[in-house]
Coordinates of N, CA and C in Angstrom, one line a residue:
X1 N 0.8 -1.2 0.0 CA 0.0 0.0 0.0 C 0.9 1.2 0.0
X2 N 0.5 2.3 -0.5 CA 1.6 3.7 -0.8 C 1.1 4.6 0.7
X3 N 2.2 5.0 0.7 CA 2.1 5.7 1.3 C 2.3 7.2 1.2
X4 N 1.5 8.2 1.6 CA 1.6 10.0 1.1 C 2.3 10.2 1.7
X5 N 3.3 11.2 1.9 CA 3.4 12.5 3.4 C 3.7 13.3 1.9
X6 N 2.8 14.1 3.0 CA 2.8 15.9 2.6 C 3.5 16.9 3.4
X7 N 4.0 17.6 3.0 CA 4.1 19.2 3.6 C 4.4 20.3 2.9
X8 N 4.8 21.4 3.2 CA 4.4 22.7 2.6 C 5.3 23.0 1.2
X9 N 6.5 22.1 1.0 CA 7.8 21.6 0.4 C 7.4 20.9 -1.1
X10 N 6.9 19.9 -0.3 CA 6.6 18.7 -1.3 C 5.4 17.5 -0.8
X11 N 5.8 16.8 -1.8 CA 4.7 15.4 -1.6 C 5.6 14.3 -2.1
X12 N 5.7 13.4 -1.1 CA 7.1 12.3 -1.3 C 5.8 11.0 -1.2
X13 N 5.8 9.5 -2.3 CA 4.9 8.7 -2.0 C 6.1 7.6 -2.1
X14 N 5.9 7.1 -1.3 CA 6.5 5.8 -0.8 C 5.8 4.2 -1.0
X15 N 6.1 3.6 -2.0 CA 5.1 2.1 -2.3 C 5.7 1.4 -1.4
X16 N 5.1 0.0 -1.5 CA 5.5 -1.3 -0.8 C 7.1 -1.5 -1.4
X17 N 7.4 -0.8 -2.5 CA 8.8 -1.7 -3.1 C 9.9 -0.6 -2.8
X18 N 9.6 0.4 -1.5 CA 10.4 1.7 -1.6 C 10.6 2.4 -2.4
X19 N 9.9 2.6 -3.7 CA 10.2 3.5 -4.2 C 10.1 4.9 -3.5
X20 N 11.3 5.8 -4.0 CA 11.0 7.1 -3.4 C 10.6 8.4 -4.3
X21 N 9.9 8.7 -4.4 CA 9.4 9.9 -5.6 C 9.6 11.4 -5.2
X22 N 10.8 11.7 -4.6 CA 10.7 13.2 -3.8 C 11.5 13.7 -4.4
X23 N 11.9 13.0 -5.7 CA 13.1 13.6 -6.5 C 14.5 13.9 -5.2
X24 N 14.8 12.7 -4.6 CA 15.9 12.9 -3.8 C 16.8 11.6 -4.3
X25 N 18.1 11.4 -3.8 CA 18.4 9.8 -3.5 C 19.0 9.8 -2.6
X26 N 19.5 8.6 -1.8 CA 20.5 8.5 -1.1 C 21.5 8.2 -1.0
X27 N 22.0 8.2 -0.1 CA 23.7 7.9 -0.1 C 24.4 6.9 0.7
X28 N 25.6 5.9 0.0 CA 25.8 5.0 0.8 C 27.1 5.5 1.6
X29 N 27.2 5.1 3.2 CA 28.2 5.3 3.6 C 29.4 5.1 3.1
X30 N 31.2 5.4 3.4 CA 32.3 5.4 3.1 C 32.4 3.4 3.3
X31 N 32.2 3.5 5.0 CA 32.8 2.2 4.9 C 32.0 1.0 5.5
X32 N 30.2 1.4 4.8 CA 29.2 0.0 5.2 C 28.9 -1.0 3.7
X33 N 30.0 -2.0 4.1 CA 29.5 -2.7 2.5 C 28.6 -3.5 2.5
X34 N 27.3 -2.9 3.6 CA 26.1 -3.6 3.4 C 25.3 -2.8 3.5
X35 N 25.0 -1.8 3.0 CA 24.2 -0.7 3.0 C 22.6 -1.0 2.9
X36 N 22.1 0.3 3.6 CA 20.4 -0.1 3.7 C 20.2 0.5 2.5
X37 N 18.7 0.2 1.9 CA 18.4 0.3 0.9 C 16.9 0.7 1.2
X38 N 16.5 0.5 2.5 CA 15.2 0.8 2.5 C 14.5 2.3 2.6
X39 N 12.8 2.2 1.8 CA 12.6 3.6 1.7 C 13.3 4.4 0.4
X40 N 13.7 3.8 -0.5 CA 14.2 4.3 -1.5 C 14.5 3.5 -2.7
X41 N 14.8 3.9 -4.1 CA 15.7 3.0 -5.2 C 16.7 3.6 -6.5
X42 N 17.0 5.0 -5.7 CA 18.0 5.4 -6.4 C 19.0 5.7 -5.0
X43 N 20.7 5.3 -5.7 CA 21.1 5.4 -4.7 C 22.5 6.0 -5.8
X44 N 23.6 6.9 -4.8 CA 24.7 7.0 -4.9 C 25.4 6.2 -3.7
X45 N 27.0 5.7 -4.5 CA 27.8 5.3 -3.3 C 28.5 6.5 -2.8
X46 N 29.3 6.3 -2.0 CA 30.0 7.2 -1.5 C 31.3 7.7 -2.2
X47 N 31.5 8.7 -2.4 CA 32.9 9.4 -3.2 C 34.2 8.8 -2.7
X48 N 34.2 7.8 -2.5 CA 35.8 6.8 -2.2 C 35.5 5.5 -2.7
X49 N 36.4 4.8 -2.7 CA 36.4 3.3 -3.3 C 35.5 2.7 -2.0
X50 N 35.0 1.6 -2.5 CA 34.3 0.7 -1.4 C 34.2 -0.8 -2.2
X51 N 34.0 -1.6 -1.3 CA 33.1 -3.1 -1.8 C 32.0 -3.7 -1.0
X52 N 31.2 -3.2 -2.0 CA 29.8 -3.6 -1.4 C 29.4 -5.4 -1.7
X53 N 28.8 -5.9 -0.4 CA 28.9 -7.5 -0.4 C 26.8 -7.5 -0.7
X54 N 26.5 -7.1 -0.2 CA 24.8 -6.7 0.0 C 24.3 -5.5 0.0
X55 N 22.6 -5.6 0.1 CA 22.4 -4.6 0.3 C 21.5 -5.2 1.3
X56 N 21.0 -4.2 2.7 CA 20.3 -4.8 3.4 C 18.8 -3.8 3.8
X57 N 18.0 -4.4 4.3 CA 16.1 -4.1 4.1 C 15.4 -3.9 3.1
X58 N 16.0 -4.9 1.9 CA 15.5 -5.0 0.8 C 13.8 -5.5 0.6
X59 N 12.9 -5.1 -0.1 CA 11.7 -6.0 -0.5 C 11.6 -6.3 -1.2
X60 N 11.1 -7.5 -1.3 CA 11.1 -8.9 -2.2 C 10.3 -8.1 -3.9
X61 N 10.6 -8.3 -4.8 CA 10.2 -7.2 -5.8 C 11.2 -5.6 -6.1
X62 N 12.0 -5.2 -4.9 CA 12.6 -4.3 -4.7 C 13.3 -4.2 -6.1
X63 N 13.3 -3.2 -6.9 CA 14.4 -3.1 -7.8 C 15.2 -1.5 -7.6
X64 N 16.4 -1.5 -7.4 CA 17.3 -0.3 -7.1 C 18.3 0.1 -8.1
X65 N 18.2 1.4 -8.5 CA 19.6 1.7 -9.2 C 20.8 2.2 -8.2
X66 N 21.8 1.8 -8.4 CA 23.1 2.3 -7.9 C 24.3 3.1 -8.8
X67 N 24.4 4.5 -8.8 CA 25.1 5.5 -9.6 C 26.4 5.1 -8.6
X68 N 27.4 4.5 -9.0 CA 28.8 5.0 -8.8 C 29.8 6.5 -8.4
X69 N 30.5 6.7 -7.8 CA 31.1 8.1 -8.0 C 32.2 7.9 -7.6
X70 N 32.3 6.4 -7.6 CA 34.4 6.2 -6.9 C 34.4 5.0 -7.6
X71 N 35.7 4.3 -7.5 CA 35.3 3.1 -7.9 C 35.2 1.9 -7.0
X72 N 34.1 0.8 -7.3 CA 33.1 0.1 -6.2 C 33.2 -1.2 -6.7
X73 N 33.6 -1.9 -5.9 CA 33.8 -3.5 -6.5 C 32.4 -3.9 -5.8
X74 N 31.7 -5.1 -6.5 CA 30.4 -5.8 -5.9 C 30.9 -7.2 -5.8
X75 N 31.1 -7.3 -4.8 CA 31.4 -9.0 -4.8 C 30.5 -10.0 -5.1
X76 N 30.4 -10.6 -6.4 CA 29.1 -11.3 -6.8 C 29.8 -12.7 -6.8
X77 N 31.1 -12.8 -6.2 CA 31.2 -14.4 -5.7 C 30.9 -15.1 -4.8
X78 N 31.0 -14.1 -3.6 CA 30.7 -15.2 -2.5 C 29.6 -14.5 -1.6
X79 N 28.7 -13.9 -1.9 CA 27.5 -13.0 -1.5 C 26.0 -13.3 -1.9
X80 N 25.3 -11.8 -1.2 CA 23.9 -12.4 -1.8 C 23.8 -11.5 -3.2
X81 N 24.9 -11.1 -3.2 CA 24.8 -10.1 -4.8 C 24.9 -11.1 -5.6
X82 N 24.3 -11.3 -6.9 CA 24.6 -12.4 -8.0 C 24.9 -11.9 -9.2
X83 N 26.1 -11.6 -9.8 CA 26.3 -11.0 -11.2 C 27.3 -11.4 -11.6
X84 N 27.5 -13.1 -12.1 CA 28.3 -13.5 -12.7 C 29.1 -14.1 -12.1
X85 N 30.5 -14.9 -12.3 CA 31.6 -15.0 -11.6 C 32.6 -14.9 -11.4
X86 N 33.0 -13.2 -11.4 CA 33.7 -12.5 -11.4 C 33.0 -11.2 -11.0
X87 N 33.8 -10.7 -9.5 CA 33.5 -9.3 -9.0 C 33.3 -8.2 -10.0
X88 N 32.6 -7.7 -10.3 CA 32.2 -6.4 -10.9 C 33.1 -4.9 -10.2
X89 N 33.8 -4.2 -11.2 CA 34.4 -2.9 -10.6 C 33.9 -2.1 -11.3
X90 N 33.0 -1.1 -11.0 CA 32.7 0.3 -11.5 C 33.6 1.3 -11.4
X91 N 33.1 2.4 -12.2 CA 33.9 3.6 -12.1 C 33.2 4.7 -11.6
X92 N 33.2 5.9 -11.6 CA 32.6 6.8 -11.2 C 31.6 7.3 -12.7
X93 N 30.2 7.2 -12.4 CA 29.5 7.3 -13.5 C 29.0 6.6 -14.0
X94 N 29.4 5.0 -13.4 CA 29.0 3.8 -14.1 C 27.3 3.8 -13.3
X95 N 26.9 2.8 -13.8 CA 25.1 2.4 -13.1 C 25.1 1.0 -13.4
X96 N 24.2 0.8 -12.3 CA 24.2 -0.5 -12.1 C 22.5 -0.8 -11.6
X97 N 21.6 -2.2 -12.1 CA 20.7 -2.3 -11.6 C 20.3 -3.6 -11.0
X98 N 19.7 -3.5 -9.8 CA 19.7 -4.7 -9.2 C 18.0 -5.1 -8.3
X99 N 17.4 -6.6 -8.5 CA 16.4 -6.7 -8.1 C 16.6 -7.7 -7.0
X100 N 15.4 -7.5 -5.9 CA 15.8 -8.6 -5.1 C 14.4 -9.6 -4.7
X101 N 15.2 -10.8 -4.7 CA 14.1 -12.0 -4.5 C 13.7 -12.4 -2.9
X102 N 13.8 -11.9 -2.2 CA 14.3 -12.1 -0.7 C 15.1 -13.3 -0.1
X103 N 16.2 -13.3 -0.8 CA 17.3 -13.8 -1.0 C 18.2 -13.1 -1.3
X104 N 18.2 -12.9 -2.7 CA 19.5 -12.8 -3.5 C 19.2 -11.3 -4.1
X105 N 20.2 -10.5 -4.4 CA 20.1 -9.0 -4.9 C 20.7 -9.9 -6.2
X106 N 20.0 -9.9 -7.6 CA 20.4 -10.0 -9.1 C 20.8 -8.7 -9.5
X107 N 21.7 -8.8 -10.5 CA 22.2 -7.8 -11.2 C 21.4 -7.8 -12.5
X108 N 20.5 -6.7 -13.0 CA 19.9 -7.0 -14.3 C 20.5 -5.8 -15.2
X109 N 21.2 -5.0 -14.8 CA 22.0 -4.2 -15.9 C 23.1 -2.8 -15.1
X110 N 23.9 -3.2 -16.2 CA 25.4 -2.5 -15.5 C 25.4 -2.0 -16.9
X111 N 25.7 -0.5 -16.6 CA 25.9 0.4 -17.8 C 27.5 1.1 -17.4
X112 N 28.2 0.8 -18.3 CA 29.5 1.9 -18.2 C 29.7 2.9 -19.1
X113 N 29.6 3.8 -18.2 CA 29.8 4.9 -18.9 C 31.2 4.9 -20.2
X114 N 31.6 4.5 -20.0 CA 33.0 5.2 -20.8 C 32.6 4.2 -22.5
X115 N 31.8 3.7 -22.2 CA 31.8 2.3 -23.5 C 30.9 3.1 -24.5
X116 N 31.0 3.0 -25.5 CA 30.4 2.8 -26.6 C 29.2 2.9 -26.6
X117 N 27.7 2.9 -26.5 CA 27.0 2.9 -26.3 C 25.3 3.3 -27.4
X118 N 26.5 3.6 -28.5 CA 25.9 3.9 -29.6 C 25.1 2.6 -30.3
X119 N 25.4 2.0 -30.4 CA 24.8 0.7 -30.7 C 23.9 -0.6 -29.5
X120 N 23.3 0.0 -28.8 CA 23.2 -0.4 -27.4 C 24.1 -1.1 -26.5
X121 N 23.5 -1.8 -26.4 CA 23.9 -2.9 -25.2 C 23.3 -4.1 -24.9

């Protein structure tokens, strides 16, 4: 069920899957590589390198984008992140999308900025 809050600012609605619509995002700490996710699904990491293993108060349906701004390794070997078999390292600018089963955070699309992208992806 959604939820409203109002005040004199804005109007922020919050669904069952956190989405957040207040035209905000948040931000992950320097040095939590299991960062909460809840109450929202745009996220920045933090402006230093990190390696994120999870993400944690995810809802099942939950799908989150994560914007890079340092560079961020995802450990998708030995975690509940799943993207392949081989750790993922972003750069600053990269995007990354991830959905979760209440289990496992899947990786359904990593965009790098620096690539090509003229011809999709």
């Amino acid at each position: 069920m959604a939820k409203i809050i109002r005040d004199s600012q804005k109007i922020e609605i919050q669904d069952s899957f956190g989405a957040n619509t207040a035209g905000t995002f948040g931000t992950f700490g320097s040095s939590d590589t299991t960062p909460s996710v809840l109450g929202g699904n745009l996220w920045k990491t933090h402006a230093s390198g990190q390696t994120l293993t999870t993400f944690d108060d995810g809802v099942v349906g939950q799908i989150i984008t994560v914007i890079s701004t340092a560079a961020v390794v995802f450990d998708v070997t030995s975690t509940t992140l799943k993207g392949g078999s081989t750790n993922i390292t972003t750069a600053s600018g990269d995007v990354t999308n991830w959905v979760y089963d209440g289990t496992n955070w899947y990786l359904i699309n990593f965009m790098d900025v620096s690539a090509n992208l003229s011809g999709g992806h």
